[in-house]
Short mmCIF file of C-alpha atoms and ligand atoms in Angstrom, two decimals:
data_model
loop_
_atom_site.label_atom_id
_atom_site.label_comp_id
_atom_site.label_asym_id
_atom_site.label_seq_id
_atom_site.Cartn_x
_atom_site.Cartn_y
_atom_site.Cartn_z
CA MET A 1 74.69 107.36 77.87
CA GLN A 2 76.80 109.51 75.83
CA ASN A 3 79.16 108.10 73.09
CA ILE A 4 82.47 106.95 74.60
CA ASP A 5 85.26 108.77 72.72
CA TYR A 6 89.60 109.56 73.24
CA TRP A 7 91.61 112.27 71.51
CA ILE A 8 94.85 111.82 71.34
CA TYR A 9 97.65 113.46 70.48
CA ASN A 10 101.38 112.87 68.80
CA GLN A 11 103.27 115.07 70.89
CA SER A 12 104.83 116.38 73.76
CA SER A 13 101.47 117.14 77.07
CA TYR A 14 103.72 120.13 78.08
CA GLY A 15 101.79 122.90 77.94
CA LEU A 16 98.26 121.02 77.38
CA ALA A 17 97.23 123.71 75.30
CA GLU A 18 94.54 121.95 73.50
CA LEU A 19 92.96 121.93 76.79
CA ALA A 20 90.32 123.76 78.40
CA ASP A 21 90.86 125.27 82.44
CA ASN A 22 88.74 123.27 84.92
CA SER A 23 87.57 120.53 81.57
CA ILE A 24 88.90 116.93 82.68
CA SER A 25 87.57 115.05 85.37
CA ALA A 26 90.66 112.58 86.15
CA LEU A 27 94.60 112.02 85.55
CA VAL A 28 95.76 108.45 85.73
CA THR A 29 99.02 108.74 84.72
CA ASP A 30 102.60 106.98 84.60
CA PRO A 31 105.19 109.27 83.78
CA PRO A 32 108.67 108.11 83.47
CA TYR A 33 110.41 107.62 86.21
CA GLY A 34 113.64 108.54 85.51
CA ILE A 35 115.35 105.74 86.32
CA SER A 36 116.53 105.53 82.65
CA PHE A 37 114.32 102.26 82.46
CA GLN A 38 116.29 99.12 79.96
CA ASN A 39 118.01 102.74 78.43
CA SER A 40 115.01 104.02 77.53
CA TYR A 41 116.49 107.81 76.28
CA TRP A 42 112.73 109.06 77.69
CA ASP A 43 112.92 107.67 80.92
CA ARG A 44 116.37 109.35 82.15
CA ASP A 45 114.96 111.92 83.33
CA LEU A 46 111.32 112.77 86.17
CA PRO A 47 108.58 115.23 84.07
CA ASP A 48 108.83 118.96 84.87
CA LYS A 49 107.21 120.18 87.46
CA GLN A 50 105.21 122.53 85.06
CA ILE A 51 103.08 119.51 83.86
CA TRP A 52 101.84 118.82 86.60
CA THR A 53 100.49 123.15 86.68
CA ASP A 54 99.08 122.46 83.13
CA SER A 55 97.63 118.95 84.81
CA LEU A 56 95.71 121.22 87.77
CA ARG A 57 94.87 123.81 85.47
CA VAL A 58 93.25 120.98 82.62
CA LEU A 59 91.22 119.31 85.74
CA LYS A 60 88.41 120.55 87.69
CA SER A 61 88.28 121.58 91.51
CA GLY A 62 88.19 118.23 93.34
CA GLY A 63 89.61 116.43 91.15
CA PHE A 64 91.45 112.79 91.31
CA GLY A 65 95.22 112.00 90.39
CA LEU A 66 96.85 108.19 90.69
CA VAL A 67 100.83 108.42 89.77
CA PHE A 68 102.92 105.48 89.21
CA SER A 69 106.26 106.03 90.23
CA SER A 70 109.79 104.00 91.16
CA ILE A 71 110.67 103.65 94.97
CA ARG A 72 114.07 106.11 95.41
CA LEU A 73 112.27 109.22 92.77
CA MET A 74 109.00 109.34 94.43
CA HIS A 75 110.07 112.01 96.91
CA ARG A 76 110.30 113.85 94.40
CA LEU A 77 107.98 113.39 92.62
CA MET A 78 105.53 114.52 95.51
CA VAL A 79 107.77 117.41 96.14
CA SER A 80 106.59 118.22 92.76
CA LEU A 81 103.58 117.90 92.94
CA GLU A 82 102.48 119.42 96.20
CA ASP A 83 104.45 122.46 94.86
CA SER A 84 102.19 122.26 92.18
CA GLY A 85 99.25 123.13 94.23
CA PHE A 86 98.32 119.16 94.04
CA LEU A 87 97.25 117.59 98.11
CA ILE A 88 98.86 114.50 98.70
CA LYS A 89 96.37 112.82 99.66
CA ASP A 90 97.71 108.58 99.37
CA VAL A 91 100.04 106.38 98.47
CA LEU A 92 98.73 102.99 96.82
CA PHE A 93 101.27 99.99 96.43
CA TRP A 94 101.52 97.91 93.61
CA ALA A 95 102.72 95.25 95.69
CA TYR A 96 104.83 91.88 93.74
CA LEU A 97 106.70 88.80 94.39
CA ASN A 98 108.69 88.53 91.85
CA GLY A 99 110.97 91.49 91.74
CA MET A 100 115.19 91.18 91.20
CA PRO A 101 117.45 94.08 93.64
CA LYS A 102 119.97 95.32 91.81
CA SER A 103 123.03 93.73 92.92
CA ARG A 104 126.43 92.95 93.13
CA ASP A 105 128.07 90.06 94.93
CA ILE A 106 131.03 93.68 97.28
CA ALA A 107 133.49 91.56 98.76
CA LEU A 108 134.65 89.76 94.64
CA ASP A 109 134.94 93.48 94.11
CA ILE A 110 137.01 93.79 97.15
CA ASP A 111 139.54 90.71 96.26
CA LYS A 112 139.66 92.27 93.06
CA GLU A 113 140.33 95.54 94.45
CA LEU A 114 143.14 94.22 95.94
CA GLY A 115 144.70 92.34 94.16
CA VAL A 116 143.91 88.70 95.52
CA GLU A 117 142.94 86.24 93.15
CA SER A 118 138.75 84.92 93.74
CA LYS A 119 138.86 81.43 94.43
CA VAL A 120 136.68 79.21 91.24
CA VAL A 121 134.34 77.02 92.96
CA GLY A 122 132.41 75.33 90.36
CA GLN A 123 129.73 77.35 87.74
CA TYR A 124 127.40 78.14 87.68
CA THR A 125 123.65 76.16 86.49
CA TYR A 126 120.14 77.42 85.47
CA VAL A 127 117.46 77.55 88.23
CA GLN A 128 113.99 77.71 87.89
CA GLY A 129 112.63 80.57 88.66
CA TYR A 130 114.27 83.22 86.00
CA LYS A 131 113.82 84.71 84.42
CA LYS A 132 115.14 82.94 80.02
CA GLY A 133 117.18 85.20 79.05
CA GLY A 134 117.77 86.91 82.65
CA ALA A 135 121.23 87.00 84.18
CA GLU A 136 121.77 83.37 85.69
CA ASP A 137 120.41 82.21 82.30
CA TYR A 138 123.33 83.55 80.83
CA TYR A 139 126.03 82.95 82.95
CA ALA A 140 124.40 79.46 82.76
CA LYS A 141 124.16 79.29 78.73
CA GLU A 142 128.23 81.21 78.76
CA GLY A 143 129.70 78.15 81.25
CA LYS A 144 131.09 80.97 83.41
CA ASN A 145 132.67 80.48 86.92
CA LYS A 146 131.20 81.12 90.33
CA HIS A 147 133.44 82.06 93.00
CA GLU A 148 134.10 83.16 96.27
CA PRO A 149 135.63 85.85 98.40
CA THR A 150 139.18 84.57 99.78
CA SER A 151 140.82 88.38 101.70
CA LYS A 152 140.38 88.42 104.62
CA THR A 153 138.77 91.48 104.03
CA ALA A 154 136.29 90.26 101.23
CA LEU A 155 135.30 87.37 104.07
CA LYS A 156 134.39 89.26 105.59
CA TYR A 157 131.74 91.87 103.85
CA LYS A 158 131.04 87.60 102.30
CA GLY A 159 127.27 88.48 100.72
CA ALA A 160 127.28 91.55 101.15
CA GLY A 161 125.23 94.02 98.39
CA LEU A 162 124.36 96.79 97.56
CA GLY A 163 120.16 96.61 97.82
CA ILE A 164 117.02 95.05 98.36
CA LYS A 165 114.21 92.80 96.49
CA PRO A 166 112.36 95.42 95.54
CA ALA A 167 108.01 94.31 96.11
CA TYR A 168 106.18 97.74 95.30
CA GLU A 169 105.74 100.43 92.67
CA PRO A 170 104.34 103.07 94.26
CA ILE A 171 101.25 105.20 92.47
CA ILE A 172 100.32 108.23 94.64
CA LEU A 173 97.10 109.19 94.89
CA ILE A 174 96.55 113.07 94.77
CA GLN A 175 93.62 116.13 94.27
CA LYS A 176 93.38 118.87 92.75
CA PRO A 177 91.85 121.44 96.03
CA LEU A 178 87.92 121.96 96.23
CA GLU A 179 86.81 125.36 94.57
CA LYS A 180 87.32 127.75 97.85
CA GLY A 181 84.68 127.90 99.92
CA LEU A 182 82.56 124.82 99.21
CA THR A 183 81.87 121.75 101.23
CA VAL A 184 83.35 118.15 99.28
CA ALA A 185 79.11 118.45 98.47
CA LYS A 186 79.37 121.70 96.89
CA ASN A 187 81.64 120.65 94.84
CA ILE A 188 80.49 118.19 93.85
CA ILE A 189 77.01 119.72 92.83
CA LYS A 190 79.56 121.62 91.24
CA HIS A 191 81.66 120.22 89.24
CA GLN A 192 80.98 116.16 89.13
CA VAL A 193 84.24 115.79 91.52
CA GLY A 194 85.88 116.08 95.09
CA ALA A 195 85.05 111.70 96.23
CA LEU A 196 86.35 108.60 95.45
CA ASN A 197 84.59 106.02 93.71
CA LEU A 198 84.66 103.65 96.14
CA GLU A 199 81.29 101.09 94.91
CA GLU A 200 82.56 100.35 91.77
CA THR A 201 85.59 99.10 92.96
CA ARG A 202 84.90 97.02 96.38
CA ILE A 203 86.65 93.81 96.49
CA PRO A 204 84.07 90.98 96.54
CA TYR A 205 83.85 89.41 99.47
CA GLU A 206 85.82 85.45 98.92
CA GLU A 207 82.75 82.52 98.89
CA GLY A 208 81.47 80.73 102.05
CA GLU A 209 83.99 84.47 103.45
CA GLY A 210 82.29 85.91 106.95
CA LYS A 211 81.01 89.73 105.93
CA VAL A 212 83.08 92.23 108.18
CA GLY A 213 81.62 95.07 109.93
CA HIS A 214 78.09 95.37 111.11
CA ASN A 215 76.27 96.61 108.06
CA PRO A 216 78.99 94.47 105.60
CA HIS A 217 78.40 96.12 101.88
CA PRO A 218 77.41 93.32 98.95
CA LYS A 219 79.30 94.14 96.89
CA GLY A 220 82.75 93.92 99.66
CA ARG A 221 85.01 95.17 101.18
CA VAL A 222 86.42 98.75 100.62
CA THR A 223 89.48 99.28 98.08
CA ALA A 224 92.42 99.74 100.24
CA ASN A 225 96.04 101.54 99.18
CA ILE A 226 97.27 98.02 98.23
CA LEU A 227 97.11 95.71 95.54
CA ARG A 228 98.64 92.76 94.50
CA THR A 229 100.64 90.41 91.98
CA GLU A 230 99.77 88.03 93.55
CA GLU A 231 97.32 85.59 96.15
CA LEU A 232 99.74 84.38 99.73
CA ASN A 233 97.03 83.08 101.16
CA ASP A 234 98.63 85.30 104.24
CA GLY A 235 95.51 85.93 105.83
CA TYR A 236 95.67 89.63 104.07
CA ASP A 237 94.19 88.26 100.14
CA LYS A 238 91.48 90.84 100.30
CA PHE A 239 93.38 93.04 98.09
CA PHE A 240 92.39 94.44 94.50
CA LEU A 241 94.50 91.23 92.81
CA VAL A 242 96.39 92.13 89.12
CA PRO A 243 99.10 89.87 88.06
CA LYS A 244 101.93 92.06 85.27
CA VAL A 245 101.57 92.24 81.95
CA ARG A 246 102.49 88.95 79.95
CA GLN A 247 105.80 90.91 77.75
CA HIS A 248 103.93 89.34 74.27
CA ALA A 249 100.46 89.54 75.38
CA GLU A 250 99.61 92.10 72.28
CA ASP A 251 102.55 90.41 70.01
CA PHE A 252 102.11 94.27 68.68
CA ASN A 253 103.14 96.06 71.80
CA ILE A 254 106.94 96.74 72.27
CA HIS A 255 106.42 99.44 74.67
CA PRO A 256 109.29 98.14 77.79
CA THR A 257 107.22 99.62 80.37
CA LYS A 258 103.29 98.74 79.71
CA LYS A 259 100.52 97.82 82.38
CA PRO A 260 97.64 95.21 82.61
CA THR A 261 94.45 96.75 81.54
CA HIS A 262 93.03 95.53 84.67
CA LEU A 263 95.05 97.21 87.42
CA MET A 264 94.24 101.02 85.73
CA SER A 265 90.86 99.56 84.89
CA HIS A 266 90.21 99.55 88.73
CA LEU A 267 92.76 103.17 88.27
CA VAL A 268 90.37 104.76 86.75
CA LYS A 269 87.73 103.45 88.42
CA LEU A 270 88.43 104.93 91.59
CA VAL A 271 89.01 108.26 90.62
CA SER A 272 85.87 108.48 87.89
CA PHE A 273 82.49 107.86 87.46
CA GLU A 274 80.60 107.20 84.13
CA GLY A 275 80.54 109.86 81.19
CA GLN A 276 83.78 111.50 82.50
CA THR A 277 86.65 112.25 81.31
CA VAL A 278 90.27 111.49 82.18
CA LEU A 279 93.59 112.19 81.46
CA ASP A 280 96.66 110.36 80.28
CA PRO A 281 99.96 113.15 78.93
CA PHE A 282 102.33 110.56 78.91
CA MET A 283 100.08 107.23 78.13
CA GLY A 284 103.09 105.28 75.82
CA SER A 285 101.01 102.41 74.71
CA GLY A 286 97.49 103.01 75.76
CA SER A 287 97.16 101.35 78.85
CA THR A 288 94.72 104.05 80.56
CA GLY A 289 93.06 105.18 77.15
CA VAL A 290 92.09 101.40 76.99
CA ALA A 291 90.84 101.62 80.27
CA CYS A 292 88.28 104.28 79.97
CA ILE A 293 86.92 102.78 77.43
CA GLU A 294 86.01 99.47 78.61
CA ASN A 295 84.66 101.40 81.85
CA ASN A 296 82.55 103.77 79.35
CA ARG A 297 85.96 106.98 80.80
CA GLN A 298 86.38 109.41 77.61
CA PHE A 299 90.04 109.43 76.97
CA ILE A 300 92.06 112.64 76.66
CA GLY A 301 95.82 111.46 75.51
CA TYR A 302 99.80 112.62 74.80
CA GLU A 303 102.60 110.59 73.80
CA LEU A 304 105.72 111.79 72.01
CA ASP A 305 107.06 108.76 70.81
CA LYS A 306 105.58 108.31 66.69
CA THR A 307 105.71 104.58 67.08
CA TYR A 308 104.38 103.93 71.21
CA PHE A 309 101.71 106.34 70.45
CA ASP A 310 100.65 104.50 67.09
CA ILE A 311 100.43 100.92 69.03
CA ALA A 312 98.11 103.60 71.27
CA GLN A 313 95.89 104.73 68.62
CA LYS A 314 95.66 100.43 66.92
CA ARG A 315 94.74 99.98 70.98
CA LEU A 316 92.20 102.64 71.59
CA GLU A 317 90.60 101.63 68.55
CA ILE A 318 90.97 97.54 68.77
CA ALA A 319 89.09 98.78 72.07
CA LYS A 320 86.38 100.80 70.97
CA HIS A 321 85.05 98.46 68.44
CA GLN A 322 84.68 96.03 70.66
CA PHE A 323 83.28 97.55 73.89
CA VAL A 324 81.21 100.53 72.66
CA CYS A 325 77.98 99.89 70.15
C1 LIG B 1 106.18 104.79 81.48
S1 LIG B 1 105.84 104.83 79.65
C2 LIG B 1 104.58 105.07 80.09
C3 LIG B 1 103.84 103.90 79.49
C4 LIG B 1 102.38 103.57 79.08
N1 LIG B 1 101.97 103.58 81.47
C5 LIG B 1 101.15 101.88 78.88
O1 LIG B 1 100.95 101.07 79.68
O2 LIG B 1 102.65 101.29 78.15
C6 LIG B 1 106.77 107.65 80.46
C7 LIG B 1 105.48 107.68 77.90
O3 LIG B 1 105.54 109.36 78.37
C8 LIG B 1 106.36 109.58 76.88
N2 LIG B 1 107.21 111.12 77.47
C9 LIG B 1 107.98 111.46 78.10
N3 LIG B 1 108.08 112.24 78.00
C10 LIG B 1 106.96 113.49 77.63
C11 LIG B 1 106.49 113.85 76.55
N4 LIG B 1 106.96 115.75 77.48
N5 LIG B 1 105.58 114.53 76.40
C12 LIG B 1 104.10 113.57 75.48
N6 LIG B 1 104.39 111.48 76.06
C13 LIG B 1 105.57 111.66 77.52
C14 LIG B 1 108.03 108.41 76.71
O4 LIG B 1 107.65 108.41 75.52
C15 LIG B 1 106.98 106.56 77.09
O5 LIG B 1 105.95 106.68 75.89
#
């Protein structure tokens, strides 16, 4: 086994000037979503198409990539990736139960607009299940009144809102086209990439569960394009299960959108093989990198923000100490 290492840069990834053409085996990244999440200055816009053109240049022919996205803007990101020369192969859904709908009570707005006073029907109480410090908790602490609409128009729209509960994050699976004229096999022999690593990402059978298919694989079933944060006992619990990251799991990691390393491990393993090099041009606190070190992959990461870069560096040092002899 070759020595596993990482190379990280505290600078903008645009250009990827440090990296040679056709030198990277896989791309795994969680770029800005362009939705100003928690008012983060770096999340105002989607990345420019340029970074995907740069990524295509450094990726080996046939190399795969996984790119996180938001529900609202994934179409723009997909067009941008496709226009840069990538093939769109699939979209993975990381499904969860605890998403909060971004909505408001429109009926009360209608009363206000019409100059009608809404009826006070009590006060907010803290409801078990709402995040401490979340909206309901805040209203309860402040002793805020609960209202019901009064006007005829508002009553007609009672309960109407602006959004449904979000329950998944999309992750776009892309591929750089195979070298012209090569079959998948010839491409793999020449570039060592071109196929997904289904062997390392199989979902083990549960104890006592009957095996599937005529020729069941001893390691379990092929991973699906749905991943979950929790078991639902609805007959579809055969998916890769990974809870959301606990915000204070590592007290020094203050990145607002850190991803679980267990999830990143699964993704890194799906698009690369041991010893290969994975790139993350938007590494944040370095979760892709930690997953690479844990799984015997080389890692190259870029992060613009010095605070996040320092966190990534610390996490990678710890991981290297822990996993690389
Ligand atoms: C969604 S976060 C990544 C979070 C990461 N997955 C984690 O687990 O910590 C995206 C990161 O991209 C960084 N970023 C934005 N534009 C960049 C650029 N041009 N070059 C490098 N990093 C950039 C932001 O500072 C932010 O930390």
